[in-house]
């Protein structure tokens, strides 16, 4: 079910309704007919931070889309772990850092983010530095409320490097993946800008900008045959539910995870990249559950967004041995799903703990589903892992 988040909570209901309903048809965005609508309040103590996070992620998405549409070879580099990084990853991180610092100037600023500027400070990266600085300035200038942009290269590099915080269980820390699913981004497929806020070790808000995700359900689709209007912004604050709106600014709708309680009807999401998750193991788990539909393989935390609105019922992620999960790969997605009524745990059923620094300390993998399916899913995961280890 979907309901309307108005942000006009101090007004009488009749006035709210009068102000809200015309918004449904703005820019031709209409709600799918199967969704029922009700007006809800979503005021929380993190309203200011949430507004800043939505603005930061939306502007970063604008930068990323511009790069993705006209990607050139020199936009892409390889990091020391062989994973790709692009001018859009750096530009997105700089934009988010600058917008958050401008919008919330009063609080100490701590950002735990994926990228740093070491490689682009090298002499050989002069053109890349110039390109990133221009992208950041043009993106900020495209927003009415930041009309002037006279940032130097050093301003942009320092904004990127403000993401070196270690996070932890004390105080507030922003957590950012400037492009989650860089391989999907390079293929022209799914990716996400994932931003969350930790307060005393707990994720209290999360925003997922998914520029290539269709506004309508992707249930039963594969990444290569997605259709319709794209560009979703998912957001959630603790205790206030999860909402989705289009990245070009339509009204928000409240979303909920699938209510399916029969595992045979459940479809599951997993990584598109076989190098990121063990597809043989997830197949075994799905077989044990009696899942009939083939896996939906898509890149990035767009999977958490799609799950939060019930496009599928399960997300399975089992990285290969030796891979350590980072908090920015799950913090935003986790609150987006849990506020929509879902559950995210490690493979042993423990809640994900984002308070221990830049990495997650996990038992084996990450599994996400609704409350009803979780006990059966945990059982199937346990049996599949035991079978796998006894066959080695
Ligand atoms: N070898 C790896 N195993 C698992 N995940 C990886 C690996 N390399 C990169 N990742 C990260 O996995 C996530 C994408 O997962 P998915 O397969 O679900 O799309 C990204 O956060 C990606 O980082 P990045 O943010 O650099 O793209
Ligand atoms: Mg990366
Ligand atoms: Mg990532
Ligand atoms: Mg990334």
CSV table of C-alpha atoms and ligand atoms in Angstrom, one decimal:
chain,number,residue,atom,x,y,z
A,1,UNK,CA,0.0,0.0,0.0
A,2,UNK,CA,1.2,3.5,-0.7
A,3,UNK,CA,0.2,6.7,1.1
A,4,UNK,CA,1.1,10.3,0.6
A,5,UNK,CA,3.8,12.0,2.6
A,6,UNK,CA,2.8,15.7,2.7
A,7,UNK,CA,5.3,17.4,5.0
A,8,UNK,CA,2.5,19.9,5.7
A,9,UNK,CA,1.7,18.3,9.0
A,10,UNK,CA,0.6,21.4,10.9
A,11,UNK,CA,-2.3,22.0,8.5
A,12,UNK,CA,-5.8,20.7,8.9
A,13,UNK,CA,-6.5,17.5,7.0
A,14,UNK,CA,-8.9,19.1,4.5
A,15,UNK,CA,-6.4,21.8,3.6
A,16,UNK,CA,-3.7,19.2,3.2
A,17,UNK,CA,-5.9,17.1,0.9
A,18,UNK,CA,-6.7,20.2,-1.1
A,19,UNK,CA,-3.0,21.1,-1.5
A,20,UNK,CA,-1.9,17.6,-2.2
A,21,UNK,CA,-4.2,15.9,-4.7
A,22,UNK,CA,-3.3,18.3,-7.6
A,23,UNK,CA,0.3,17.1,-7.2
A,24,UNK,CA,-0.5,13.6,-8.3
A,25,UNK,CA,-0.8,14.6,-11.9
A,26,UNK,CA,2.1,17.1,-11.8
A,27,UNK,CA,4.5,16.3,-14.7
A,28,UNK,CA,2.1,13.5,-15.7
A,29,UNK,CA,3.2,11.4,-12.7
A,30,UNK,CA,0.2,9.4,-11.7
A,31,UNK,CA,0.1,6.7,-9.0
A,32,UNK,CA,-0.4,3.1,-10.2
A,33,UNK,CA,-4.1,2.3,-9.8
A,34,UNK,CA,-3.4,-0.7,-7.5
A,35,UNK,CA,-2.1,1.6,-4.8
A,36,UNK,CA,-4.5,3.1,-2.2
A,37,UNK,CA,-3.8,6.5,-1.0
A,38,UNK,CA,-3.9,8.1,2.5
A,39,UNK,CA,-2.4,11.2,4.0
A,40,UNK,CA,0.2,10.6,6.6
A,41,UNK,CA,2.5,12.6,8.7
A,42,UNK,CA,6.3,11.9,8.6
A,43,UNK,CA,7.7,14.6,10.9
A,44,UNK,CA,10.7,13.3,12.8
A,45,UNK,CA,13.7,14.9,14.6
A,46,UNK,CA,15.8,14.4,11.5
A,47,UNK,CA,13.7,16.4,9.1
A,48,UNK,CA,16.4,18.9,8.3
A,49,UNK,CA,19.0,16.3,7.8
A,50,UNK,CA,16.6,14.3,5.6
A,51,UNK,CA,15.8,17.3,3.4
A,52,UNK,CA,19.6,18.0,3.0
A,53,UNK,CA,20.3,14.3,2.2
A,54,UNK,CA,17.5,14.2,-0.5
A,55,UNK,CA,18.9,17.4,-2.1
A,56,UNK,CA,22.5,16.1,-2.0
A,57,UNK,CA,21.6,12.7,-3.5
A,58,UNK,CA,19.4,14.2,-6.2
A,59,UNK,CA,22.1,16.7,-7.3
A,60,UNK,CA,24.7,13.9,-7.3
A,61,UNK,CA,22.3,11.8,-9.4
A,62,UNK,CA,22.1,14.7,-11.9
A,63,UNK,CA,25.9,14.7,-12.2
A,64,UNK,CA,26.1,10.9,-12.6
A,65,UNK,CA,23.4,10.8,-15.3
A,66,UNK,CA,25.2,13.5,-17.3
A,67,UNK,CA,28.4,11.4,-17.2
A,68,UNK,CA,26.7,8.1,-17.9
A,69,UNK,CA,25.0,9.5,-21.0
A,70,UNK,CA,28.3,10.6,-22.5
A,71,UNK,CA,30.9,8.4,-20.9
A,72,UNK,CA,34.4,8.5,-22.4
A,73,UNK,CA,37.3,6.2,-21.8
A,74,UNK,CA,39.3,8.8,-19.9
A,75,UNK,CA,36.4,9.1,-17.4
A,76,UNK,CA,37.2,5.6,-16.0
A,77,UNK,CA,40.2,4.4,-13.9
A,78,UNK,CA,41.1,1.3,-11.9
A,79,UNK,CA,41.7,1.4,-8.2
A,80,UNK,CA,44.3,-0.6,-6.3
A,81,UNK,CA,41.8,-3.5,-5.7
A,82,UNK,CA,41.1,-3.6,-9.5
A,83,UNK,CA,37.6,-2.2,-9.0
A,84,UNK,CA,36.6,0.7,-11.4
A,85,UNK,CA,36.1,4.3,-10.4
A,86,UNK,CA,34.9,7.1,-12.6
A,87,UNK,CA,34.8,10.9,-12.6
A,88,UNK,CA,31.2,10.5,-11.6
A,89,UNK,CA,32.1,8.6,-8.4
A,90,UNK,CA,34.4,11.4,-7.4
A,91,UNK,CA,32.1,14.2,-8.5
A,92,UNK,CA,29.1,12.6,-6.8
A,93,UNK,CA,31.1,12.4,-3.5
A,94,UNK,CA,32.2,16.0,-3.7
A,95,UNK,CA,28.7,17.3,-4.5
A,96,UNK,CA,27.1,15.3,-1.5
A,97,UNK,CA,29.9,16.5,0.8
A,98,UNK,CA,29.5,20.2,-0.2
A,99,UNK,CA,25.7,20.2,-0.1
A,100,UNK,CA,25.6,18.6,3.3
A,101,UNK,CA,28.1,21.0,4.8
A,102,UNK,CA,26.2,24.0,3.3
A,103,UNK,CA,22.8,22.8,4.4
A,104,UNK,CA,23.7,21.7,7.9
A,105,UNK,CA,26.5,24.1,8.9
A,106,UNK,CA,25.9,24.1,12.6
A,107,UNK,CA,26.9,20.5,13.4
A,108,UNK,CA,30.4,19.0,13.3
A,109,UNK,CA,30.7,17.3,9.9
A,110,UNK,CA,31.8,13.6,9.7
A,111,UNK,CA,31.5,11.6,6.5
A,112,UNK,CA,32.4,7.9,6.0
A,113,UNK,CA,32.6,7.6,2.2
A,114,UNK,CA,34.1,5.2,-0.4
A,115,UNK,CA,36.4,7.4,-2.4
A,116,UNK,CA,39.5,9.6,-1.6
A,117,UNK,CA,41.5,12.0,-3.8
A,118,UNK,CA,44.9,10.3,-3.6
A,119,UNK,CA,44.9,9.0,-7.2
A,120,UNK,CA,43.4,12.2,-8.8
A,121,UNK,CA,46.0,14.3,-7.0
A,122,UNK,CA,48.8,12.7,-9.1
A,123,UNK,CA,50.4,14.8,-11.8
A,124,UNK,CA,49.1,12.5,-14.5
A,125,UNK,CA,45.5,13.1,-13.4
A,126,UNK,CA,45.5,16.9,-14.2
A,127,UNK,CA,42.8,16.6,-16.9
A,128,UNK,CA,40.7,14.3,-14.7
A,129,UNK,CA,40.9,16.8,-11.8
A,130,UNK,CA,39.8,19.6,-14.1
A,131,UNK,CA,36.9,17.5,-15.5
A,132,UNK,CA,35.6,16.6,-12.0
A,133,UNK,CA,35.9,20.3,-10.8
A,134,UNK,CA,33.8,21.4,-13.8
A,135,UNK,CA,31.2,18.7,-13.3
A,136,UNK,CA,30.8,19.6,-9.6
A,137,UNK,CA,30.6,23.4,-10.4
A,138,UNK,CA,28.1,22.9,-13.2
A,139,UNK,CA,26.0,20.6,-11.1
A,140,UNK,CA,25.8,23.0,-8.1
A,141,UNK,CA,25.2,25.9,-10.4
A,142,UNK,CA,22.2,24.1,-11.9
A,143,UNK,CA,20.5,24.3,-8.6
A,144,UNK,CA,18.6,27.5,-8.0
A,145,UNK,CA,19.6,27.7,-4.3
A,146,UNK,CA,23.3,27.4,-5.1
A,147,UNK,CA,23.5,29.8,-8.0
A,148,UNK,CA,27.1,30.8,-7.6
A,149,UNK,CA,29.9,28.2,-7.9
A,150,UNK,CA,33.5,29.4,-7.7
A,151,UNK,CA,35.1,26.3,-6.3
A,152,UNK,CA,38.8,25.6,-6.9
A,153,UNK,CA,40.2,22.2,-7.6
A,154,UNK,CA,41.5,22.1,-4.1
A,155,UNK,CA,38.0,22.8,-2.7
A,156,UNK,CA,36.7,19.8,-4.6
A,157,UNK,CA,39.5,17.5,-3.6
A,158,UNK,CA,39.1,18.5,0.0
A,159,UNK,CA,35.4,17.9,-0.2
A,160,UNK,CA,36.1,14.4,-1.5
A,161,UNK,CA,38.6,13.8,1.3
A,162,UNK,CA,36.2,14.8,4.0
A,163,UNK,CA,34.8,11.3,3.5
A,164,UNK,CA,37.8,9.7,5.4
A,165,UNK,CA,36.0,9.5,8.8
A,166,UNK,CA,36.1,6.2,10.6
A,167,UNK,CA,32.5,6.4,11.8
A,168,UNK,CA,31.8,4.5,15.0
A,169,UNK,CA,29.3,4.3,17.8
A,170,UNK,CA,29.6,7.9,19.1
A,171,UNK,CA,28.0,11.0,17.6
A,172,UNK,CA,26.7,11.6,14.1
A,173,UNK,CA,28.3,10.3,10.9
A,174,UNK,CA,27.1,10.6,7.3
A,175,UNK,CA,27.7,7.4,5.3
A,176,UNK,CA,28.0,7.6,1.5
A,177,UNK,CA,28.5,5.4,-1.5
A,178,UNK,CA,28.7,8.1,-4.2
A,179,UNK,CA,28.0,5.4,-6.9
A,180,UNK,CA,27.0,2.0,-5.7
A,181,UNK,CA,27.3,-0.5,-8.5
A,182,UNK,CA,30.0,1.3,-10.6
A,183,UNK,CA,30.1,-1.8,-12.9
A,184,UNK,CA,26.4,-1.3,-13.6
A,185,UNK,CA,26.9,2.4,-14.1
A,186,UNK,CA,29.6,1.6,-16.7
A,187,UNK,CA,27.3,-0.9,-18.5
A,188,UNK,CA,24.5,1.7,-18.7
A,189,UNK,CA,22.5,-0.3,-16.2
A,190,UNK,CA,21.4,0.2,-12.5
A,191,UNK,CA,23.4,2.1,-9.9
A,192,UNK,CA,22.5,4.1,-6.8
A,193,UNK,CA,23.7,7.1,-4.8
A,194,UNK,CA,23.4,5.8,-1.3
A,195,UNK,CA,23.5,8.2,1.7
A,196,UNK,CA,22.7,7.5,5.3
A,197,UNK,CA,23.1,9.1,8.7
A,198,UNK,CA,24.4,7.3,11.8
A,199,UNK,CA,23.5,8.7,15.2
A,200,UNK,CA,25.1,7.0,18.2
A,201,UNK,CA,25.8,3.9,16.0
A,202,UNK,CA,22.3,3.5,14.6
A,203,UNK,CA,21.1,4.3,11.1
A,204,UNK,CA,18.5,7.0,11.5
A,205,UNK,CA,17.9,8.0,7.9
A,206,UNK,CA,18.7,6.8,4.5
A,207,UNK,CA,18.3,8.1,0.9
A,208,UNK,CA,18.7,6.0,-2.2
A,209,UNK,CA,18.8,7.8,-5.6
A,210,UNK,CA,18.3,5.2,-8.4
A,211,UNK,CA,18.5,7.2,-11.6
A,212,UNK,CA,17.8,4.2,-14.0
A,213,UNK,CA,15.2,2.4,-11.9
A,214,UNK,CA,11.7,2.5,-13.4
A,215,UNK,CA,9.0,4.2,-11.4
A,216,UNK,CA,6.7,1.3,-11.9
A,217,UNK,CA,7.4,-2.2,-10.5
A,218,UNK,CA,10.2,-4.3,-12.0
A,219,UNK,CA,8.6,-7.5,-10.7
A,220,UNK,CA,9.3,-10.4,-13.1
A,221,UNK,CA,11.7,-8.3,-15.3
A,222,UNK,CA,15.4,-8.7,-15.9
A,223,UNK,CA,17.9,-5.8,-15.8
A,224,UNK,CA,18.1,-5.9,-19.6
A,225,UNK,CA,14.4,-5.5,-20.3
A,226,UNK,CA,13.3,-2.7,-18.0
A,227,UNK,CA,10.8,-0.3,-19.5
A,228,UNK,CA,9.0,2.9,-18.7
A,229,UNK,CA,9.8,6.2,-17.0
A,230,UNK,CA,12.9,6.0,-14.7
A,231,UNK,CA,14.5,7.8,-11.8
A,232,UNK,CA,13.5,6.9,-8.3
A,233,UNK,CA,14.4,8.6,-5.0
A,234,UNK,CA,13.7,6.4,-1.9
A,235,UNK,CA,14.0,7.8,1.6
A,236,UNK,CA,13.3,6.8,5.1
A,237,UNK,CA,13.8,8.2,8.6
A,238,UNK,CA,13.6,6.1,11.7
A,239,UNK,CA,10.0,5.6,12.8
A,240,UNK,CA,8.6,7.4,9.9
A,241,UNK,CA,8.3,4.8,7.1
A,242,UNK,CA,9.8,4.7,3.6
A,243,UNK,CA,8.7,6.9,0.7
A,244,UNK,CA,9.5,7.0,-3.0
A,245,UNK,CA,9.3,9.9,-5.4
A,246,UNK,CA,10.6,10.5,-8.8
A,247,UNK,CA,14.0,12.1,-9.1
A,248,UNK,CA,12.5,15.0,-11.0
A,249,UNK,CA,10.4,16.0,-8.1
A,250,UNK,CA,6.9,14.4,-8.1
A,251,UNK,CA,4.9,13.9,-4.9
A,252,UNK,CA,6.1,11.2,-2.6
A,253,UNK,CA,4.3,7.9,-2.0
A,254,UNK,CA,4.7,5.6,1.0
A,255,UNK,CA,5.9,2.2,0.1
A,256,UNK,CA,5.9,-1.2,1.8
A,257,UNK,CA,7.6,-4.5,1.3
A,258,UNK,CA,5.8,-7.5,-0.2
A,259,UNK,CA,3.3,-9.2,2.1
A,260,UNK,CA,3.9,-12.6,0.5
A,261,UNK,CA,4.0,-15.5,3.0
A,262,UNK,CA,4.3,-18.4,0.6
A,263,UNK,CA,7.9,-18.9,-0.4
A,264,UNK,CA,6.9,-20.5,-3.7
A,265,UNK,CA,5.5,-17.2,-4.8
A,266,UNK,CA,8.5,-15.2,-3.7
A,267,UNK,CA,11.0,-13.8,-6.2
A,268,UNK,CA,14.5,-12.9,-5.2
A,269,UNK,CA,17.0,-10.2,-6.1
A,270,UNK,CA,20.7,-10.7,-6.3
A,271,UNK,CA,23.9,-9.1,-7.8
A,272,UNK,CA,24.2,-9.0,-11.5
A,273,UNK,CA,27.9,-9.6,-11.1
A,274,UNK,CA,28.7,-13.2,-10.3
A,275,UNK,CA,32.0,-12.0,-8.8
A,276,UNK,CA,30.0,-10.1,-6.1
A,277,UNK,CA,27.8,-12.9,-4.8
A,278,UNK,CA,27.8,-16.7,-5.0
A,279,UNK,CA,25.0,-17.5,-7.4
A,280,UNK,CA,25.4,-21.2,-6.9
A,281,UNK,CA,24.6,-20.8,-3.2
A,282,UNK,CA,21.7,-18.5,-3.8
A,283,UNK,CA,20.3,-21.0,-6.3
A,284,UNK,CA,20.4,-23.7,-3.6
A,285,UNK,CA,18.7,-21.5,-1.1
A,286,UNK,CA,15.9,-20.6,-3.6
A,287,UNK,CA,15.5,-24.3,-4.5
A,288,UNK,CA,15.0,-25.2,-0.8
A,289,UNK,CA,12.4,-22.5,-0.5
A,290,UNK,CA,10.6,-23.7,-3.6
A,291,UNK,CA,11.0,-20.4,-5.3
A,292,UNK,CA,9.7,-20.8,-8.9
A,293,UNK,CA,10.7,-17.5,-10.5
A,294,UNK,CA,14.2,-17.0,-11.8
A,295,UNK,CA,16.4,-14.6,-9.8
A,296,UNK,CA,16.2,-10.9,-10.7
A,297,UNK,CA,19.8,-9.9,-11.1
A,298,UNK,CA,20.4,-6.2,-10.9
A,299,UNK,CA,23.3,-4.0,-9.8
A,300,UNK,CA,23.6,-1.9,-6.7
A,301,UNK,CA,21.4,-1.0,-3.7
A,302,UNK,CA,18.6,-0.3,-6.2
A,303,UNK,CA,17.7,-3.9,-5.1
A,304,UNK,CA,16.9,-2.6,-1.6
A,305,UNK,CA,14.7,0.2,-3.2
A,306,UNK,CA,12.9,-2.3,-5.4
A,307,UNK,CA,12.4,-4.6,-2.4
A,308,UNK,CA,11.0,-1.8,-0.2
A,309,UNK,CA,8.1,-1.3,-2.6
A,310,UNK,CA,7.4,-5.0,-3.0
A,311,UNK,CA,8.8,-5.7,-6.5
A,312,UNK,CA,10.3,-8.9,-5.1
A,313,UNK,CA,10.3,-10.5,-1.7
A,314,UNK,CA,13.9,-11.6,-0.9
A,315,UNK,CA,17.4,-10.2,-1.4
A,316,UNK,CA,20.4,-12.6,-1.0
A,317,UNK,CA,24.0,-11.4,-1.0
A,318,UNK,CA,26.8,-13.9,-0.4
A,319,UNK,CA,30.2,-12.3,-1.3
A,320,UNK,CA,33.1,-14.7,-2.1
A,321,UNK,CA,35.5,-15.6,0.6
A,322,UNK,CA,37.7,-12.8,1.8
A,323,UNK,CA,35.5,-9.9,0.8
A,324,UNK,CA,34.7,-7.5,3.6
A,325,UNK,CA,31.4,-5.6,3.4
A,326,UNK,CA,31.6,-1.8,3.8
A,327,UNK,CA,28.9,0.2,5.8
A,328,UNK,CA,28.2,2.5,2.8
A,329,UNK,CA,27.1,-0.5,0.7
A,330,UNK,CA,24.2,-1.3,3.1
A,331,UNK,CA,23.4,1.6,5.5
A,332,UNK,CA,20.9,3.5,3.3
A,333,UNK,CA,19.4,0.3,1.8
A,334,UNK,CA,18.9,-1.2,5.2
A,335,UNK,CA,16.8,1.6,6.6
A,336,UNK,CA,14.9,2.0,3.4
A,337,UNK,CA,13.8,-1.7,3.7
A,338,UNK,CA,13.3,-1.9,7.4
A,339,UNK,CA,11.1,1.3,7.5
A,340,UNK,CA,9.1,-0.3,4.8
A,341,UNK,CA,8.4,-3.3,7.0
A,342,UNK,CA,11.3,-5.6,6.0
A,343,UNK,CA,14.1,-7.2,7.9
A,344,UNK,CA,17.9,-7.2,7.0
A,345,UNK,CA,20.3,-9.5,8.9
A,346,UNK,CA,23.5,-11.4,8.3
A,347,UNK,CA,23.3,-15.1,7.4
A,348,UNK,CA,22.9,-16.1,11.0
A,349,UNK,CA,20.0,-13.8,11.6
A,350,UNK,CA,22.0,-11.1,13.5
A,351,UNK,CA,21.0,-7.5,12.9
A,352,UNK,CA,23.5,-5.5,10.8
A,353,UNK,CA,25.8,-3.4,13.1
A,354,UNK,CA,26.9,-0.1,11.5
A,355,UNK,CA,28.6,1.2,14.6
A,356,UNK,CA,32.0,-0.6,14.2
A,357,UNK,CA,33.8,1.7,11.8
A,358,UNK,CA,34.0,1.5,8.0
A,359,UNK,CA,33.4,-2.2,7.7
A,360,UNK,CA,30.6,-4.5,8.7
A,361,UNK,CA,31.5,-7.4,10.9
A,362,UNK,CA,29.3,-10.2,9.5
A,363,UNK,CA,28.6,-13.9,9.6
A,364,UNK,CA,28.9,-14.9,5.9
A,365,UNK,CA,26.3,-12.9,4.0
A,366,UNK,CA,23.3,-10.5,4.0
A,367,UNK,CA,19.7,-11.6,3.7
A,368,UNK,CA,16.7,-9.3,3.4
A,369,UNK,CA,13.0,-10.2,3.3
A,370,UNK,CA,9.7,-9.5,5.1
A,371,UNK,CA,8.9,-10.5,8.7
A,372,UNK,CA,6.8,-13.5,7.7
A,373,UNK,CA,9.4,-15.2,5.3
A,374,UNK,CA,12.4,-14.6,7.5
A,375,UNK,CA,12.2,-17.7,9.7
A,376,UNK,CA,11.9,-20.0,6.6
A,377,UNK,CA,14.7,-18.1,4.8
A,378,UNK,CA,17.0,-18.4,7.8
A,379,UNK,CA,16.4,-22.1,7.9
A,380,UNK,CA,17.1,-22.6,4.2
A,381,UNK,CA,20.3,-20.4,4.4
A,382,UNK,CA,21.6,-22.4,7.4
A,383,UNK,CA,21.0,-25.8,5.6
A,384,UNK,CA,22.5,-24.6,2.4
A,385,UNK,CA,25.6,-23.2,4.1
A,386,UNK,CA,26.1,-26.5,6.0
A,387,UNK,CA,25.7,-28.5,2.8
A,388,UNK,CA,28.2,-26.3,1.1
A,389,UNK,CA,30.8,-26.5,3.8
A,390,UNK,CA,30.4,-30.3,4.1
A,391,UNK,CA,30.9,-30.7,0.3
A,392,UNK,CA,34.3,-28.8,0.4
B,1,LIG,N1,34.5,-8.4,-5.2
B,1,LIG,C1,33.4,-7.9,-4.8
B,1,LIG,N2,32.5,-8.6,-4.1
B,1,LIG,C2,31.4,-8.1,-3.6
B,1,LIG,N3,31.0,-6.8,-3.8
B,1,LIG,C3,31.9,-6.0,-4.4
B,1,LIG,C4,33.1,-6.5,-5.0
B,1,LIG,N4,33.7,-5.5,-5.6
B,1,LIG,C5,32.9,-4.4,-5.4
B,1,LIG,N5,31.8,-4.7,-4.7
B,1,LIG,C6,30.7,-3.8,-4.3
B,1,LIG,O1,29.5,-4.5,-4.4
B,1,LIG,C7,28.5,-3.6,-4.6
B,1,LIG,C8,27.7,-3.8,-5.8
B,1,LIG,O2,27.0,-5.0,-5.6
B,1,LIG,P1,26.0,-5.5,-6.5
B,1,LIG,O3,26.7,-6.7,-7.1
B,1,LIG,O4,24.9,-5.8,-5.6
B,1,LIG,O5,25.7,-4.5,-7.6
B,1,LIG,C9,29.1,-2.3,-4.8
B,1,LIG,O6,29.1,-1.7,-3.5
B,1,LIG,C10,30.5,-2.6,-5.2
B,1,LIG,O7,31.3,-1.6,-5.0
B,1,LIG,P2,31.0,-0.2,-5.8
B,1,LIG,O8,30.3,0.7,-4.8
B,1,LIG,O9,32.4,0.2,-6.0
B,1,LIG,O10,30.3,-0.4,-7.1
B,2,LIG,MG1,33.8,1.2,-5.8
B,3,LIG,MG1,29.1,0.1,-3.2
B,4,LIG,MG1,30.8,2.9,-5.0
